[in-house]
mmCIF file of C-alpha atoms in Angstrom:
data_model
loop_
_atom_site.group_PDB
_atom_site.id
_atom_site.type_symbol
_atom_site.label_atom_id
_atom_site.label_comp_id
_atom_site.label_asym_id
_atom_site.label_seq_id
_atom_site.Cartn_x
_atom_site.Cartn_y
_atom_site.Cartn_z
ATOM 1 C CA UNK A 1 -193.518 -27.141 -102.943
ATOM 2 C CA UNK A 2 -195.283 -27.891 -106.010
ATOM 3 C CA UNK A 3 -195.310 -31.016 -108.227
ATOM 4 C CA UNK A 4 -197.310 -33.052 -110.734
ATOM 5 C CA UNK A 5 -197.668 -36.847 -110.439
ATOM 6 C CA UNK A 6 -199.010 -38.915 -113.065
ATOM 7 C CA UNK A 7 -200.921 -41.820 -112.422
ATOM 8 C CA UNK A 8 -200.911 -45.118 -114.322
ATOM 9 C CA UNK A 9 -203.382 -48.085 -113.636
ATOM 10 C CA UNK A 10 -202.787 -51.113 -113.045
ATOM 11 C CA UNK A 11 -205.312 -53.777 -113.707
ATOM 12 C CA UNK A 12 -206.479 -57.119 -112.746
ATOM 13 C CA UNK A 13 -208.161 -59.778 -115.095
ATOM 14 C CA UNK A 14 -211.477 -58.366 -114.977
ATOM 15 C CA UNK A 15 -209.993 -54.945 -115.891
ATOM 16 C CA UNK A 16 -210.589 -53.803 -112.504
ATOM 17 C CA UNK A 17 -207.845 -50.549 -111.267
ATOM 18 C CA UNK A 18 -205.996 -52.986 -108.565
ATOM 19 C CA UNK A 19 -203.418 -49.812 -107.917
ATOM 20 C CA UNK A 20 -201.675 -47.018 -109.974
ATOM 21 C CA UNK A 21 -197.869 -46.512 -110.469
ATOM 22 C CA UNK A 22 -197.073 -42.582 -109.380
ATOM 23 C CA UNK A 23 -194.931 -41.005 -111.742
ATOM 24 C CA UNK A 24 -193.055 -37.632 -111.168
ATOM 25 C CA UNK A 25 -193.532 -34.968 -113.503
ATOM 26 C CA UNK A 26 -192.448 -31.464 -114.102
ATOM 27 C CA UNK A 27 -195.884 -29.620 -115.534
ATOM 28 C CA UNK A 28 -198.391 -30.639 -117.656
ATOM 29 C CA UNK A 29 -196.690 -31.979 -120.831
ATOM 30 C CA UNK A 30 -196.202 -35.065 -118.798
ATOM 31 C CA UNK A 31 -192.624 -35.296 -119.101
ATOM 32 C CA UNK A 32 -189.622 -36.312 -116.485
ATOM 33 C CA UNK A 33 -187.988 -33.741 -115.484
ATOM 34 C CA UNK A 34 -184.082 -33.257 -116.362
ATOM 35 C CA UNK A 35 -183.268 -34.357 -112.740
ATOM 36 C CA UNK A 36 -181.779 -37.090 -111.039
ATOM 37 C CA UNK A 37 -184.197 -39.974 -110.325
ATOM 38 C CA UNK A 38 -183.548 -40.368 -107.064
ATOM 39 C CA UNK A 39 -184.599 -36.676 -106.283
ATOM 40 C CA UNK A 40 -187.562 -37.191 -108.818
ATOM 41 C CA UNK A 41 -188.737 -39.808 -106.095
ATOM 42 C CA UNK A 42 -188.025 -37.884 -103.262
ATOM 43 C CA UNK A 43 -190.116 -35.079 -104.594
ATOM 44 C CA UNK A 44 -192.834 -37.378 -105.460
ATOM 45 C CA UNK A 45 -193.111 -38.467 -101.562
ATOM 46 C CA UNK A 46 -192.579 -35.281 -100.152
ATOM 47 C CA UNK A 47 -194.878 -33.757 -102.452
ATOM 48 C CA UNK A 48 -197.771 -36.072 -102.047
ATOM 49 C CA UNK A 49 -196.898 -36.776 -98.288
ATOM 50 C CA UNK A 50 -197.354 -33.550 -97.152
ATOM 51 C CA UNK A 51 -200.427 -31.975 -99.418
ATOM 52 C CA UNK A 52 -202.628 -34.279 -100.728
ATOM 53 C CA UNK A 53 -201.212 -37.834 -99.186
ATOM 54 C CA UNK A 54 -200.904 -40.704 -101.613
ATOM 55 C CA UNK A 55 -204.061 -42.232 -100.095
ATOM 56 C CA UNK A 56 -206.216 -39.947 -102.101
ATOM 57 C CA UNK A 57 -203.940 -39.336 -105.279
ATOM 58 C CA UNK A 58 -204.099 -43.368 -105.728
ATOM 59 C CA UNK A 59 -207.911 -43.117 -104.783
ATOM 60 C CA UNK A 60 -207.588 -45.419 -101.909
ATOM 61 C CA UNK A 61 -205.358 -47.872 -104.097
ATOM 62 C CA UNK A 62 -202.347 -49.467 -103.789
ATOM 63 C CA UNK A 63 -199.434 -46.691 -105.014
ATOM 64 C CA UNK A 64 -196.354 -48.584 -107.073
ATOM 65 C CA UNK A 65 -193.637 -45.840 -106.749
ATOM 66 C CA UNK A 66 -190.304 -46.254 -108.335
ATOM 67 C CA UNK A 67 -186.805 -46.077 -106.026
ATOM 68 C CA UNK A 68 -183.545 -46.255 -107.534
ATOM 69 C CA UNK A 69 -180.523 -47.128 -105.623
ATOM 70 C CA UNK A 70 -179.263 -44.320 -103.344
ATOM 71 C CA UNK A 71 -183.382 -43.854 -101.770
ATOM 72 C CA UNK A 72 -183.559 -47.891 -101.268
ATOM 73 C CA UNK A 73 -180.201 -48.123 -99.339
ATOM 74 C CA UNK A 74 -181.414 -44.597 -97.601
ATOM 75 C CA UNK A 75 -184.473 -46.190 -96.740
ATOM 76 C CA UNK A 76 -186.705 -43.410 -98.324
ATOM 77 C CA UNK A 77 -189.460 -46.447 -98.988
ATOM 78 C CA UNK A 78 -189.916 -46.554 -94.942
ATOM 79 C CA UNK A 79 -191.024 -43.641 -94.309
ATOM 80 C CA UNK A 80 -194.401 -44.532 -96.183
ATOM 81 C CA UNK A 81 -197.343 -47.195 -95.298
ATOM 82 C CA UNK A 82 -196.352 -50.598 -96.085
ATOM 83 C CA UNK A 83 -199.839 -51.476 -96.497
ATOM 84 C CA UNK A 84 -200.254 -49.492 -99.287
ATOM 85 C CA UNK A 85 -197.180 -48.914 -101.193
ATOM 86 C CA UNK A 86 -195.203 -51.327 -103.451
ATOM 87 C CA UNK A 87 -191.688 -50.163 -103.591
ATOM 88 C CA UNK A 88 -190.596 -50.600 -107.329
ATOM 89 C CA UNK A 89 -187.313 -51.326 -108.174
ATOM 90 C CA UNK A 90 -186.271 -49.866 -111.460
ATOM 91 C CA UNK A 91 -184.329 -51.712 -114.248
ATOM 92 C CA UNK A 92 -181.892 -49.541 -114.128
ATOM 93 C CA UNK A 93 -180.214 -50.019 -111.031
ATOM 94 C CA UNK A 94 -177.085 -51.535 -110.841
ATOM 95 C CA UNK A 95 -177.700 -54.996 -109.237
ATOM 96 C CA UNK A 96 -174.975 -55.259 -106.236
ATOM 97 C CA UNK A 97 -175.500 -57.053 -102.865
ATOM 98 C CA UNK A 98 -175.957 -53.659 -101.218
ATOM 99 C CA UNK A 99 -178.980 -53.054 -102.896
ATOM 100 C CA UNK A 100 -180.156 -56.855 -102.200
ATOM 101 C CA UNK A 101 -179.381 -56.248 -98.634
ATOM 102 C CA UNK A 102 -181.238 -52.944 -98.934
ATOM 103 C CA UNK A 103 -184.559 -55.180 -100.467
ATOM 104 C CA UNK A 104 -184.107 -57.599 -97.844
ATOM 105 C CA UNK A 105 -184.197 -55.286 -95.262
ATOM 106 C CA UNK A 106 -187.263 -53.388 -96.793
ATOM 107 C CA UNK A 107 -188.922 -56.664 -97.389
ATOM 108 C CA UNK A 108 -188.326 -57.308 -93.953
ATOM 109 C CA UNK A 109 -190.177 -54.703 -92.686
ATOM 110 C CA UNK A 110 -193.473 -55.580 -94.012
ATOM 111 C CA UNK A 111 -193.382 -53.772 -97.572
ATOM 112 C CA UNK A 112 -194.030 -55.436 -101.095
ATOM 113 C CA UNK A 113 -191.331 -55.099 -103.555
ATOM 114 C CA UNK A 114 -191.524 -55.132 -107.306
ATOM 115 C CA UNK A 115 -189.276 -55.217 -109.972
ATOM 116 C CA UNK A 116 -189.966 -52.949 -112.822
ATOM 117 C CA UNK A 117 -189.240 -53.417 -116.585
ATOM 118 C CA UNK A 118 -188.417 -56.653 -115.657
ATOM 119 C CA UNK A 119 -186.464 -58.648 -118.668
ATOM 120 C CA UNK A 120 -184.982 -61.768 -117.765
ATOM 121 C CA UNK A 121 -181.312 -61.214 -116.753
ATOM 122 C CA UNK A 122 -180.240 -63.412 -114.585
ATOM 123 C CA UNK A 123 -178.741 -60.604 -112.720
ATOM 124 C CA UNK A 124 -181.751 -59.832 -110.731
ATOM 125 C CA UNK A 125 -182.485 -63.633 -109.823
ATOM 126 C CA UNK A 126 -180.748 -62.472 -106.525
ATOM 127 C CA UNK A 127 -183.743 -60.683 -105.785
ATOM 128 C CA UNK A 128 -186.225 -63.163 -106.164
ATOM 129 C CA UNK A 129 -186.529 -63.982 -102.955
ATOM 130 C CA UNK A 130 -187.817 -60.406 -101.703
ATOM 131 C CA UNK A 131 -189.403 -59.967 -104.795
ATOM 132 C CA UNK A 132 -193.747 -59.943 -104.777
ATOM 133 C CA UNK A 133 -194.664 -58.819 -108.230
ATOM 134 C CA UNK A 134 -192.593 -58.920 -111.466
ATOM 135 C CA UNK A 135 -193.165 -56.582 -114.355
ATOM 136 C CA UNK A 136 -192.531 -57.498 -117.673
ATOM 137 C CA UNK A 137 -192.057 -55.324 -120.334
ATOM 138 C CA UNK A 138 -193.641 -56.957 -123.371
ATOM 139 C CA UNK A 139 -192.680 -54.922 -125.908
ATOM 140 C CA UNK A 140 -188.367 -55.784 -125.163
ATOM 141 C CA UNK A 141 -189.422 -59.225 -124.942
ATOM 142 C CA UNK A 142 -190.453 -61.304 -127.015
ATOM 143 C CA UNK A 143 -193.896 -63.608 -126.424
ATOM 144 C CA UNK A 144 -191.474 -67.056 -126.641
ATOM 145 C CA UNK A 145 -189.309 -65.703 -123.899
ATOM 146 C CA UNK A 146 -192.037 -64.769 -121.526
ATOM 147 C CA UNK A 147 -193.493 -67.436 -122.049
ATOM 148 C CA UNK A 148 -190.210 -70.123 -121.622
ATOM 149 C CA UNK A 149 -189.796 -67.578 -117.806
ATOM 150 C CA UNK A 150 -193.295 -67.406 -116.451
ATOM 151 C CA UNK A 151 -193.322 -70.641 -114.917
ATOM 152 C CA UNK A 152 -190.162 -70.310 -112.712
ATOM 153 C CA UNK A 153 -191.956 -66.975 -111.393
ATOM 154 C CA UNK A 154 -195.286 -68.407 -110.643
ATOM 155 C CA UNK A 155 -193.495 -71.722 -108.917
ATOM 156 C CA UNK A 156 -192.563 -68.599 -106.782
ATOM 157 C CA UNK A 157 -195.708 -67.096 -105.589
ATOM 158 C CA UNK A 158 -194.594 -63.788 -107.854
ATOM 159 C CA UNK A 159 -197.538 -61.548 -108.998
ATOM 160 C CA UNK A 160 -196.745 -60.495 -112.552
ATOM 161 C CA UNK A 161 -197.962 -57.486 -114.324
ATOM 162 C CA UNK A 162 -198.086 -56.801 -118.284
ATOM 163 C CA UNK A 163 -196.430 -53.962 -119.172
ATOM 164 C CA UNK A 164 -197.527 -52.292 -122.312
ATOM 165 C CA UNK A 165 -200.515 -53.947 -123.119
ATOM 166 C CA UNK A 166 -201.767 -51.487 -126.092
ATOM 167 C CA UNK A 167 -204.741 -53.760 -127.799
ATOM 168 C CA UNK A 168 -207.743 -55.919 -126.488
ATOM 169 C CA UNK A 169 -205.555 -58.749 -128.104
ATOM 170 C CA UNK A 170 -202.421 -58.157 -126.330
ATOM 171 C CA UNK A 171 -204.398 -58.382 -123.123
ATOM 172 C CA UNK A 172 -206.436 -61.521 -123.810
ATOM 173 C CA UNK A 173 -203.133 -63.134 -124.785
ATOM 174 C CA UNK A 174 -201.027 -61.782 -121.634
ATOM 175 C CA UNK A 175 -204.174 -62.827 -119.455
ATOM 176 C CA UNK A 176 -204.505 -66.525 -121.140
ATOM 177 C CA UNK A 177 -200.619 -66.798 -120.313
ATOM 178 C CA UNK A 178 -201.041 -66.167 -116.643
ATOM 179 C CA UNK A 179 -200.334 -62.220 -115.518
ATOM 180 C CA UNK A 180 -202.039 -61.445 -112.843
ATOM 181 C CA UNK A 181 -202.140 -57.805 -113.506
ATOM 182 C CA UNK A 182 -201.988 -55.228 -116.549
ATOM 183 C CA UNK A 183 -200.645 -51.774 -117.790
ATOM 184 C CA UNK A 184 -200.774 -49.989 -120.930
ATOM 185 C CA UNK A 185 -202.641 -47.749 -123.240
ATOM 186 C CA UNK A 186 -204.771 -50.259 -123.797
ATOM 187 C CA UNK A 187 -206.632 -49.237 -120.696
#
């Protein structure tokens, strides 16, 4: 089997790589293939798992890899290293309490969850509890907004990443806010 995985940084505040999100692609224009997302995933762990190992495609990094419904309540995360994997949650999932049960159970087992594209409906507040990093897409929300939620998220103990930071500005301004972490073009 053959596939192509992106890799995007992720940052801390000194603009050191903390980890890299793995993204599934289908050659090199870098785009996602027309196939479900679920199987997308499934390719990306098989893929990786069995040739190279995410280990070494993350460089010895923390790998943020997106699951969508069906591989959370399947348990696809498990069969990968909690200690270095952050199982993403992606926004477009619908939010039921089989999937929360799913996270809990995940959680439970020692991984880190994260919600991706994360926008403030109060939909995925059930999650919070399972939840260790939140990110928030700043370009579908605007700064007042992230800046009136931040504070119930770090009461929490959440880790929160900047998502499309694209200047030195919008980092200095998402960093002065309080995200921990940071992901754009930018870098």
């Amino acid at each position: 089997m053959f596939a192509y995985v992106a890799r995007h940084p992720i940052l801390d505040t000194d603009k050191n790589v903390y980890a890299y999100e793995l993204l599934f692609r289908d050659g090199r224009k870098n785009c996602f293939p027309d196939i479900k997302p679920d199987e997308a995933t499934s390719k990306i762990i098989t893929a990786s798992h069995l040739t190279l190992g995410l280990e070494d495609i993350a460089c010895h990094k923390t790998s943020f890899i997106n699951f969508h419904k069906e591989t959370l309540i399947n348990g696809f995360p498990t069969m990968l290293d909690p200690e270095s994997v952050v199982v993403e949650i992606v926004d477009t999932v619908p939010s039921d309490s089989s999937l929360v049960g799913a996270c809990k159970q995940i959680k439970d087992m020692g991984y880190k969850l994260a919600l991706d594209d994360h926008n403030f409906d109060p939909r995925w507040d059930a999650f919070l509890p399972y939840v260790d990093i939140i990110k928030v897409d700043t370009l579908r929300s605007d700064f007042d907004t992230i800046a009136r939620n931040l504070p119930k998220f770090q009461q929490a103990k959440v880790k929160l990443v900047a998502e499309k930071v694209e200047t030195y500005e919008d980092f200095n301004c998402y960093r002065d806010m309080g995200f921990d972490y940071f992901q754009g073009f930018f870098f």
